[in-house]
XYZ file of C-alpha atoms in Angstrom:
644
model
C 57.182 150.836 89.547
C 55.137 152.090 92.037
C 54.873 155.689 92.047
C 56.868 157.368 95.570
C 53.958 158.641 96.519
C 51.469 155.961 96.219
C 51.443 153.623 99.548
C 48.504 151.638 100.322
C 46.295 152.099 103.746
C 46.380 149.857 106.624
C 42.770 150.416 108.860
C 43.308 149.768 112.363
C 40.844 147.053 113.378
C 38.996 148.226 116.940
C 39.278 145.992 120.028
C 36.126 145.347 121.639
C 35.418 147.265 124.456
C 36.088 145.062 127.787
C 34.342 144.320 130.776
C 34.940 147.508 133.800
C 35.012 144.732 136.023
C 35.926 141.635 134.807
C 36.070 139.821 137.417
C 32.679 139.774 137.892
C 29.293 139.352 136.083
C 27.563 142.373 135.430
C 24.156 143.214 137.497
C 21.401 145.669 137.473
C 23.133 148.293 140.322
C 26.617 148.227 138.159
C 25.877 150.960 135.506
C 23.831 153.875 137.753
C 26.875 153.494 140.165
C 29.306 154.135 137.540
C 27.871 156.711 136.042
C 26.999 158.489 139.698
C 31.026 158.419 139.910
C 31.349 160.003 137.043
C 29.314 163.004 137.574
C 30.644 163.451 140.784
C 34.022 163.699 139.761
C 33.128 165.909 136.358
C 31.147 168.270 138.826
C 34.771 168.245 141.514
C 36.383 169.021 138.375
C 34.871 172.368 137.343
C 35.508 173.560 140.956
C 38.615 172.606 141.240
C 40.071 174.939 138.111
C 37.445 177.818 139.847
C 34.831 177.772 136.295
C 32.057 176.531 134.695
C 33.033 175.880 131.141
C 35.239 172.963 129.650
C 37.877 174.428 127.881
C 39.153 173.607 124.375
C 42.253 171.279 124.594
C 44.309 170.742 120.950
C 46.290 167.979 121.087
C 48.836 167.045 118.809
C 48.821 164.464 116.279
C 49.725 160.977 116.444
C 47.702 159.370 113.853
C 45.558 159.614 111.348
C 42.241 159.736 113.348
C 44.005 162.544 114.959
C 44.082 164.960 112.041
C 40.848 167.245 111.003
C 39.372 167.760 107.667
C 40.537 170.358 104.986
C 39.596 174.262 106.260
C 36.074 174.035 104.668
C 34.786 171.412 107.852
C 37.453 172.439 110.325
C 37.908 175.989 110.338
C 37.297 175.472 114.441
C 40.227 173.160 114.853
C 42.859 175.181 113.049
C 43.420 179.081 111.730
C 42.914 179.736 108.270
C 45.760 180.050 106.237
C 46.332 184.121 104.613
C 47.918 182.925 101.103
C 47.605 186.405 99.925
C 50.295 188.553 99.722
C 50.896 191.985 100.807
C 53.556 194.862 99.689
C 53.038 196.224 103.214
C 54.815 194.607 106.307
C 53.760 194.246 110.115
C 56.841 194.991 111.571
C 55.451 194.446 115.431
C 55.945 190.641 115.183
C 56.119 190.483 118.604
C 54.030 186.604 120.007
C 52.519 186.571 123.058
C 52.794 183.067 122.990
C 55.111 180.985 125.525
C 55.555 177.963 124.372
C 58.266 176.342 124.391
C 60.040 174.791 121.251
C 62.023 172.544 120.272
C 64.643 174.046 119.072
C 65.171 177.953 117.728
C 66.214 179.227 114.294
C 67.320 182.650 114.376
C 67.579 184.917 112.231
C 71.035 184.952 110.232
C 73.040 188.015 110.096
C 72.486 190.453 107.275
C 75.793 189.667 104.871
C 73.892 185.980 104.525
C 71.013 187.818 102.647
C 72.457 187.003 99.393
C 74.190 183.578 100.567
C 74.564 180.503 98.025
C 75.799 177.977 100.419
C 77.038 175.939 96.770
C 78.479 179.041 95.207
C 79.967 180.826 98.374
C 82.654 183.251 96.918
C 85.178 183.247 99.393
C 85.271 179.302 99.850
C 85.512 179.208 95.851
C 88.929 180.638 95.832
C 90.104 177.643 97.520
C 89.747 175.853 94.372
C 91.494 175.458 91.140
C 90.864 178.370 88.607
C 92.231 176.446 85.638
C 88.905 176.097 83.363
C 86.864 178.001 85.893
C 86.623 175.069 88.384
C 86.537 176.903 91.086
C 82.604 178.361 90.154
C 81.645 175.259 90.064
C 78.941 173.892 93.010
C 81.453 173.154 96.153
C 78.732 172.954 99.029
C 79.627 173.494 102.710
C 80.676 170.880 104.825
C 77.702 169.429 107.096
C 79.595 171.043 110.461
C 79.470 174.483 109.239
C 75.839 174.190 107.336
C 74.041 177.653 108.633
C 71.008 176.746 111.349
C 69.106 180.251 110.797
C 66.665 181.611 108.712
C 68.115 184.145 105.675
C 66.616 187.276 105.901
C 65.725 189.610 103.133
C 66.702 192.655 102.412
C 65.232 196.085 104.409
C 62.544 197.400 102.601
C 61.869 194.190 100.598
C 58.820 194.735 98.542
C 56.406 191.519 96.919
C 57.542 191.112 93.288
C 56.116 192.440 90.699
C 53.556 190.614 88.891
C 54.215 188.674 85.110
C 54.358 189.985 82.775
C 54.857 193.442 84.413
C 58.103 191.719 86.687
C 59.952 190.778 82.940
C 60.614 194.418 82.486
C 61.072 195.363 86.474
C 61.632 195.387 90.101
C 62.164 196.851 93.096
C 65.851 198.215 93.625
C 65.130 196.873 97.657
C 64.516 193.615 96.310
C 67.922 193.064 94.384
C 70.231 196.012 95.438
C 72.539 195.987 93.185
C 73.596 198.599 90.498
C 77.077 197.348 88.478
C 75.709 196.202 86.127
C 73.384 199.339 85.079
C 76.666 200.941 84.846
C 79.610 198.029 83.660
C 76.142 197.118 80.727
C 75.078 200.781 80.468
C 75.683 200.821 76.951
C 74.549 197.616 76.377
C 70.593 198.421 78.209
C 70.787 195.754 80.175
C 69.606 197.222 83.104
C 68.521 200.959 83.776
C 68.420 202.234 87.842
C 64.874 204.575 87.710
C 66.121 206.410 90.995
C 62.697 208.609 91.065
C 60.937 204.738 91.725
C 63.065 203.471 93.533
C 63.515 200.307 90.872
C 65.132 198.517 87.903
C 63.956 198.230 84.409
C 64.662 195.658 82.079
C 64.741 196.985 78.778
C 65.463 193.612 76.732
C 69.443 194.583 75.652
C 71.923 192.717 75.436
C 75.696 192.630 74.619
C 74.472 191.372 70.839
C 71.252 192.426 71.066
C 71.285 195.742 69.606
C 67.488 196.721 68.848
C 66.867 194.447 71.836
C 65.856 190.638 72.391
C 62.486 190.753 70.460
C 64.045 191.577 67.206
C 67.108 189.246 67.972
C 64.947 186.425 68.094
C 62.617 188.005 65.333
C 65.937 187.415 63.347
C 66.952 183.760 64.058
C 63.068 183.232 63.512
C 64.054 183.757 60.207
C 66.515 181.747 59.895
C 64.310 178.628 61.920
C 60.749 178.156 62.490
C 60.207 179.102 66.330
C 56.329 179.093 65.953
C 54.948 175.811 64.525
C 56.025 174.447 68.140
C 58.973 172.141 67.216
C 61.353 173.919 69.286
C 59.956 174.292 72.660
C 62.958 173.873 75.574
C 66.014 175.778 75.408
C 68.818 176.497 76.691
C 70.896 179.864 77.175
C 74.905 179.346 78.449
C 76.114 182.689 80.128
C 72.320 184.317 80.252
C 73.360 187.510 81.706
C 70.109 188.446 82.804
C 68.651 185.764 80.642
C 66.402 188.782 78.217
C 67.141 185.974 75.316
C 64.598 183.206 78.297
C 62.628 186.309 78.307
C 61.197 187.167 75.578
C 61.042 183.526 74.580
C 58.639 183.278 76.335
C 55.857 184.855 74.630
C 56.658 182.134 71.196
C 55.945 179.390 73.707
C 59.460 178.505 74.315
C 60.998 177.761 77.600
C 64.007 178.447 78.159
C 67.197 177.320 81.392
C 69.136 180.528 81.232
C 72.231 180.078 83.576
C 75.378 181.860 84.551
C 78.111 181.883 87.048
C 77.905 183.920 89.951
C 80.740 186.027 88.675
C 81.672 189.445 88.341
C 78.756 190.022 86.913
C 77.222 190.320 90.074
C 73.486 188.835 90.706
C 72.667 188.146 86.847
C 70.839 185.243 87.919
C 69.202 187.167 91.113
C 67.746 189.385 88.696
C 66.690 187.423 85.928
C 64.208 184.668 88.545
C 63.513 188.436 90.237
C 62.527 189.171 86.659
C 59.951 185.941 86.309
C 62.276 183.998 84.166
C 63.472 180.257 84.849
C 67.453 180.027 85.942
C 70.015 178.348 87.650
C 73.762 179.495 88.560
C 75.880 177.387 86.675
C 78.766 176.860 84.681
C 80.221 174.400 82.027
C 84.188 173.726 83.850
C 84.697 170.186 84.832
C 81.137 168.316 85.478
C 78.237 167.544 83.149
C 74.917 169.948 83.388
C 73.047 169.063 86.188
C 69.993 167.834 82.728
C 69.852 164.617 80.536
C 70.834 163.828 77.684
C 68.192 165.029 74.636
C 67.064 167.705 77.308
C 66.520 170.885 74.768
C 65.377 171.544 70.996
C 67.723 174.701 70.908
C 71.016 175.395 72.446
C 72.055 179.531 72.501
C 75.008 181.141 73.474
C 75.156 185.142 72.832
C 78.846 186.443 73.407
C 79.027 184.704 76.706
C 82.486 183.688 76.600
C 82.823 179.918 77.148
C 86.004 178.884 75.164
C 83.838 176.883 72.705
C 87.111 175.333 70.430
C 89.787 174.573 73.272
C 90.233 171.568 75.606
C 89.133 168.929 72.813
C 86.373 170.736 72.211
C 84.410 169.280 75.729
C 82.213 172.195 76.386
C 80.765 172.201 72.946
C 80.696 168.479 73.234
C 78.822 168.680 76.400
C 75.777 170.802 74.413
C 76.013 168.031 72.054
C 74.839 165.672 74.918
C 71.598 167.725 76.423
C 71.046 169.175 72.785
C 67.737 166.236 71.526
C 67.905 164.926 67.774
C 67.618 167.595 65.253
C 68.302 170.160 67.871
C 70.158 173.850 66.964
C 73.190 175.503 68.581
C 72.939 179.036 67.627
C 76.098 181.313 68.605
C 76.462 185.128 68.145
C 79.341 187.379 68.967
C 82.966 186.594 69.093
C 84.346 185.174 66.278
C 81.111 185.581 64.503
C 81.296 188.034 61.795
C 84.648 189.166 62.964
C 85.833 190.784 59.332
C 84.258 193.585 60.654
C 84.171 193.619 64.205
C 87.559 192.668 65.187
C 88.893 196.084 65.944
C 86.045 196.629 68.417
C 86.799 193.528 69.731
C 89.929 194.125 70.365
C 91.730 191.122 69.063
C 93.663 190.287 65.908
C 92.199 189.109 62.466
C 94.565 185.738 62.583
C 93.484 184.997 66.817
C 89.662 184.962 65.702
C 89.954 183.360 62.515
C 91.679 180.892 64.368
C 88.837 181.067 66.851
C 86.135 180.178 64.475
C 88.233 177.313 62.675
C 88.296 175.256 65.773
C 84.640 176.232 66.689
C 83.980 174.509 62.816
C 86.591 171.962 63.028
C 84.538 170.451 66.773
C 81.601 170.602 65.319
C 82.147 168.726 62.321
C 83.661 166.386 64.739
C 80.501 165.876 66.301
C 78.444 165.468 62.881
C 76.509 169.085 63.102
C 75.645 170.621 59.862
C 76.048 174.419 59.814
C 72.388 175.893 58.439
C 73.773 178.824 58.294
C 75.657 181.878 59.285
C 74.124 185.466 58.562
C 75.017 188.534 60.054
C 75.848 188.305 63.886
C 74.169 184.478 63.803
C 75.301 181.160 63.048
C 73.536 177.491 63.630
C 74.443 174.731 63.540
C 72.233 171.479 63.116
C 72.466 168.105 65.113
C 72.163 165.195 63.553
C 68.623 163.672 63.823
C 70.466 159.934 64.317
C 74.206 159.336 64.410
C 74.331 156.106 60.812
C 75.813 158.520 59.244
C 78.318 159.424 62.117
C 79.186 155.870 62.426
C 80.587 156.138 59.217
C 82.232 159.167 59.163
C 84.172 157.549 62.513
C 85.061 154.622 60.677
C 87.072 156.673 57.872
C 88.563 158.780 60.990
C 86.656 162.004 60.047
C 84.400 162.385 63.496
C 85.599 162.052 67.418
C 85.301 158.319 69.227
C 81.806 157.985 70.893
C 81.539 157.164 74.186
C 81.689 153.799 75.748
C 78.304 152.321 77.269
C 77.337 154.272 80.304
C 74.154 156.073 81.439
C 74.253 159.616 79.189
C 71.343 160.437 81.902
C 73.651 160.337 84.785
C 74.902 164.140 85.168
C 75.023 164.828 88.874
C 78.557 165.577 89.913
C 79.450 163.870 86.717
C 82.776 164.516 84.906
C 82.624 165.829 81.188
C 83.854 163.314 78.285
C 85.823 164.678 75.062
C 83.292 162.060 73.464
C 80.601 161.675 71.935
C 77.739 160.604 73.503
C 76.039 157.942 71.668
C 72.094 158.636 70.169
C 69.990 155.703 70.400
C 70.348 153.230 67.328
C 67.948 153.245 64.754
C 67.162 150.936 61.501
C 67.307 154.124 59.041
C 68.802 157.190 58.514
C 64.999 158.538 58.106
C 64.383 158.069 61.603
C 64.629 160.215 64.639
C 67.111 158.350 67.476
C 64.614 157.818 70.563
C 61.925 158.490 69.083
C 60.392 161.805 67.274
C 58.544 164.201 69.232
C 54.652 165.606 69.408
C 55.207 169.065 68.712
C 54.206 171.421 71.160
C 51.004 171.856 72.974
C 50.230 167.880 72.051
C 53.780 167.113 73.175
C 52.580 167.797 77.165
C 50.376 165.172 76.986
C 51.486 162.487 74.303
C 53.308 159.299 75.284
C 56.848 160.472 75.962
C 58.864 158.414 73.789
C 61.099 157.163 76.291
C 58.402 155.565 78.405
C 56.999 154.250 74.477
C 60.515 152.607 74.081
C 60.170 151.084 77.819
C 63.682 152.428 78.933
C 62.491 154.090 82.136
C 62.211 151.201 84.747
C 58.480 151.098 86.071
C 56.589 153.480 83.803
C 54.395 152.524 81.138
C 52.468 154.364 78.721
C 49.159 153.449 80.884
C 51.211 154.501 83.995
C 51.552 157.583 82.732
C 48.046 158.374 82.341
C 47.102 157.571 85.362
C 49.300 160.098 87.043
C 48.306 162.643 84.462
C 44.945 162.074 85.600
C 46.361 161.910 89.275
C 47.786 165.199 89.174
C 44.843 167.229 87.994
C 42.746 165.739 90.723
C 45.234 166.770 93.641
C 46.056 169.977 91.844
C 42.139 170.805 91.818
C 42.509 169.394 95.386
C 44.898 171.750 96.727
C 43.335 174.809 94.780
C 40.110 173.950 97.248
C 42.325 174.456 99.879
C 44.341 177.821 98.916
C 42.479 179.520 96.979
C 44.990 181.601 95.843
C 46.565 178.749 93.375
C 44.139 179.742 90.803
C 44.554 183.253 91.190
C 46.680 184.763 88.265
C 49.956 186.749 89.444
C 49.815 185.291 92.829
C 52.539 182.609 91.994
C 55.062 182.894 89.188
C 57.842 180.867 90.135
C 57.220 177.572 91.477
C 59.524 174.915 92.509
C 58.645 170.663 92.610
C 61.128 168.938 94.726
C 60.457 165.878 93.443
C 58.353 166.044 90.267
C 57.940 161.969 89.086
C 56.821 162.678 85.491
C 55.564 166.305 85.582
C 52.454 165.971 86.081
C 52.271 168.944 89.420
C 53.218 171.252 86.930
C 52.136 169.868 83.437
C 48.358 170.187 85.706
C 48.705 174.187 85.893
C 50.031 174.707 81.991
C 47.368 177.067 81.663
C 47.980 179.382 84.494
C 51.352 182.058 84.230
C 53.318 179.766 86.008
C 56.387 178.304 85.474
C 57.715 174.919 87.770
C 61.347 173.720 88.210
C 61.156 169.788 88.124
C 63.341 168.816 90.206
C 64.535 164.974 90.070
C 66.114 164.089 93.303
C 69.236 162.137 92.251
C 68.181 160.027 94.910
C 64.843 158.362 93.592
C 64.702 154.641 91.740
C 63.730 155.664 88.571
C 65.823 158.769 86.228
C 62.524 160.066 84.672
C 64.406 163.857 84.194
C 64.158 162.812 80.101
C 60.503 162.274 80.570
C 59.886 165.333 82.030
C 62.210 167.191 78.937
C 59.910 164.736 76.309
C 57.101 166.732 78.022
C 58.175 170.263 77.142
C 58.969 170.693 80.607
C 61.994 172.177 82.247
C 63.847 170.742 85.239
C 67.309 169.681 87.273
C 68.848 166.845 89.273
C 69.453 167.454 93.135
C 70.051 166.272 96.273
C 68.262 167.523 98.876
C 70.814 167.311 101.390
C 72.420 170.027 99.538
C 71.823 173.409 98.973
C 70.215 174.154 95.301
C 72.415 176.013 92.881
C 69.624 179.662 93.544
C 69.754 182.654 95.460
C 67.519 183.654 98.157
C 63.820 184.392 97.516
C 63.619 182.263 94.403
C 60.317 180.765 94.500
C 56.787 181.581 95.262
C 55.641 178.519 96.096
C 57.228 175.256 96.820
C 55.577 171.621 96.261
C 56.973 169.015 97.980
C 55.727 165.119 97.952
C 57.131 162.285 100.149
C 61.155 164.003 100.168
C 61.439 164.110 103.598
C 60.476 160.342 103.244
C 63.064 160.236 101.156
C 65.627 161.428 102.933
C 64.370 160.382 106.322
C 67.720 158.338 106.803
C 69.986 160.317 104.754
C 70.354 164.208 106.228
C 68.745 166.620 108.748
C 65.563 167.527 108.460
C 65.631 170.313 109.773
C 68.687 171.376 107.073
C 66.333 170.768 103.860
C 63.751 172.891 105.233
C 65.642 175.803 106.238
C 66.935 175.519 102.736
C 63.433 175.753 101.519
C 63.079 178.637 103.456
C 65.672 179.764 101.972
C 65.209 180.149 98.558
C 61.512 180.781 99.531
C 60.253 184.911 99.073
C 58.734 185.996 101.839
C 54.633 185.437 102.007
C 55.679 182.611 99.509
C 53.764 179.520 100.005
C 54.626 175.570 100.635
C 53.043 172.254 99.954
C 53.908 169.197 101.377
C 52.508 165.894 100.977
C 54.109 162.977 103.096
C 52.952 160.164 105.953
C 51.123 161.838 108.772
C 53.352 161.027 111.131
C 56.811 162.713 109.093
C 54.244 165.883 108.781
C 53.908 165.980 112.796
C 57.683 166.173 112.977
C 58.059 168.852 109.866
C 55.292 171.009 111.536
C 57.223 171.116 114.834
C 60.226 172.605 112.953
C 58.140 175.254 110.709
C 56.658 176.212 113.844
C 59.775 176.718 115.092
C 60.801 178.471 112.384
C 57.916 180.839 112.696
C 55.609 179.816 109.184
C 52.093 179.703 109.875
C 50.872 176.588 108.549
C 47.842 173.286 108.877
C 47.696 170.074 108.088
C 45.091 168.746 106.473
C 43.481 165.790 104.997
C 44.159 163.640 101.857
C 42.114 164.296 98.941
C 40.784 160.910 99.108
C 39.630 161.638 102.768
C 40.686 160.833 106.442
C 41.635 157.314 106.268
C 44.441 157.751 103.909
C 47.463 157.856 106.032
C 49.220 160.476 103.849
C 48.144 164.165 104.414
C 49.019 167.562 103.174
C 50.843 170.494 105.151
C 49.739 173.864 103.655
C 52.150 176.622 104.877
C 52.743 180.384 104.500
C 56.489 182.041 105.406
C 55.853 185.002 107.273
C 56.778 188.591 105.815
C 60.090 189.831 108.015
C 63.048 191.183 106.925
C 66.323 192.610 108.180
C 66.412 195.680 110.201
C 67.172 198.906 108.444
C 70.737 199.785 108.874
C 71.496 202.719 110.890
C 72.639 205.311 108.446
C 69.058 204.521 106.954
C 67.243 205.066 110.204
C 68.770 208.162 110.275
C 68.475 209.268 107.203
C 64.281 208.203 107.514
C 64.335 210.021 110.268
């Protein structure tokens, strides 16, 4: 199958120039007469407009012939975009332009500063509280979607650059102190009032000596250094210190937690430059493919793993790759020592651990070790032994034939997701993964085995080379893209095989690779097999993340994909919501689509410019580069009084 960004170019043939007077035969007097009339008309026009110079008229783009090349060759047609970030805003944003805009998108009220449409706390109260269903995604109806731009809080500053951002964040950007009080003794977060910032010491409920020391303890039990573990998932992540400190070990973690009473924990993670999403295991599958993660982790995440017939642990099994690890610390592990501090009875904690052990056995997991506060189980590399155990009644039923990668509003199952078949017990189901970093460019097993429709090994190689070329071109237009520290959190809205992220792997960035649920080929499993991370998403809905999450958003053919599915301005307003002030956007699409997009983002007050395709001006596909302007909510009256 051809990728959704490869389109054939159909050049338009030029008709021969018709005769000016087709009813006459041309003669020697015709040309001088016409020339004389043209010159007279020209000077008459100049006199009528009261000047002697010809004004420059900038026409709207209607076809590929009217698009100017990149800024290196067309600086007279379009202003050069400023991709740099600035700590101090220019608050005088009035403009002298009186151009009529197609629609206005005013700032939203300050109360929407941290608005997450599909996890709205007020709307969630309408849903069932059983099994935390009310904390799942519940998106607003189309008729109540906001048609305004979500403001940053007053005093918002450019975030600290990585790796400094791992430990520091501006308080004005995420003005919450709840966790500094609630988790004070656990060293999650400290408010430094004299500098108006937040510090993250790397602590956690079970990280008494810090996340780094805790990870070192895990590293003594399983190998975290040989590249066999690259992708991880942290359920109930808190402020994501576990994932933050794994990054120095080349392990990329998808951290998630619900939007709950621990106000803004995922928001803190993203502000730190750590991958995270709002999420909860309740009644629906997690938005990830099967066999995605090398390691799963729960540190006192309060998920009742042994309840409801083990449905939550069964979902962890679905997203865990063959041979992957599940790590549990906190209750009920080592309950014999901590039961009094946990304010629970010995009998209760013993029963909880027994139920977890029973679920793990029914999934055919092997318990590797329980040492101090940490217990580790391992998923089998295939299901041959598990199938034999099932015949003896020692393991749970296998799920009927369905798509194990389908995970967008898909109901959880208590049945065991079967692994791909193997011929002997030494084989790894689905194919063995190369170790990181070779894994990034090795042919992913899903492609080798032909399970991704239309994607062959040759297509994969060509796509990788294509994105190296494209990213190189992006850097020539946006000179900040190759500047370490300018960007940290990146979003690819239509990632395909993850080529955009792979081409940026040498920079200190991470990319959330989104595979829209509307594409023909589900390629998210391939992305994870490359050692990258991502999620499913329907772009007619809001993303499960906070405002001001991403520094740069890349959208390849997204608007063509959703042209007949939802409103273009709703997608662009969602991009505006999740983009940081002074964040950048790169949109690839058909030229006519980009002209429509530009009219909307001009109304959203972004700076933007359409440039040629990397293969030249004759391609109908063009690129739109844009920068979201710096603006914040106005100061509250009490703040103005204090400053005066």
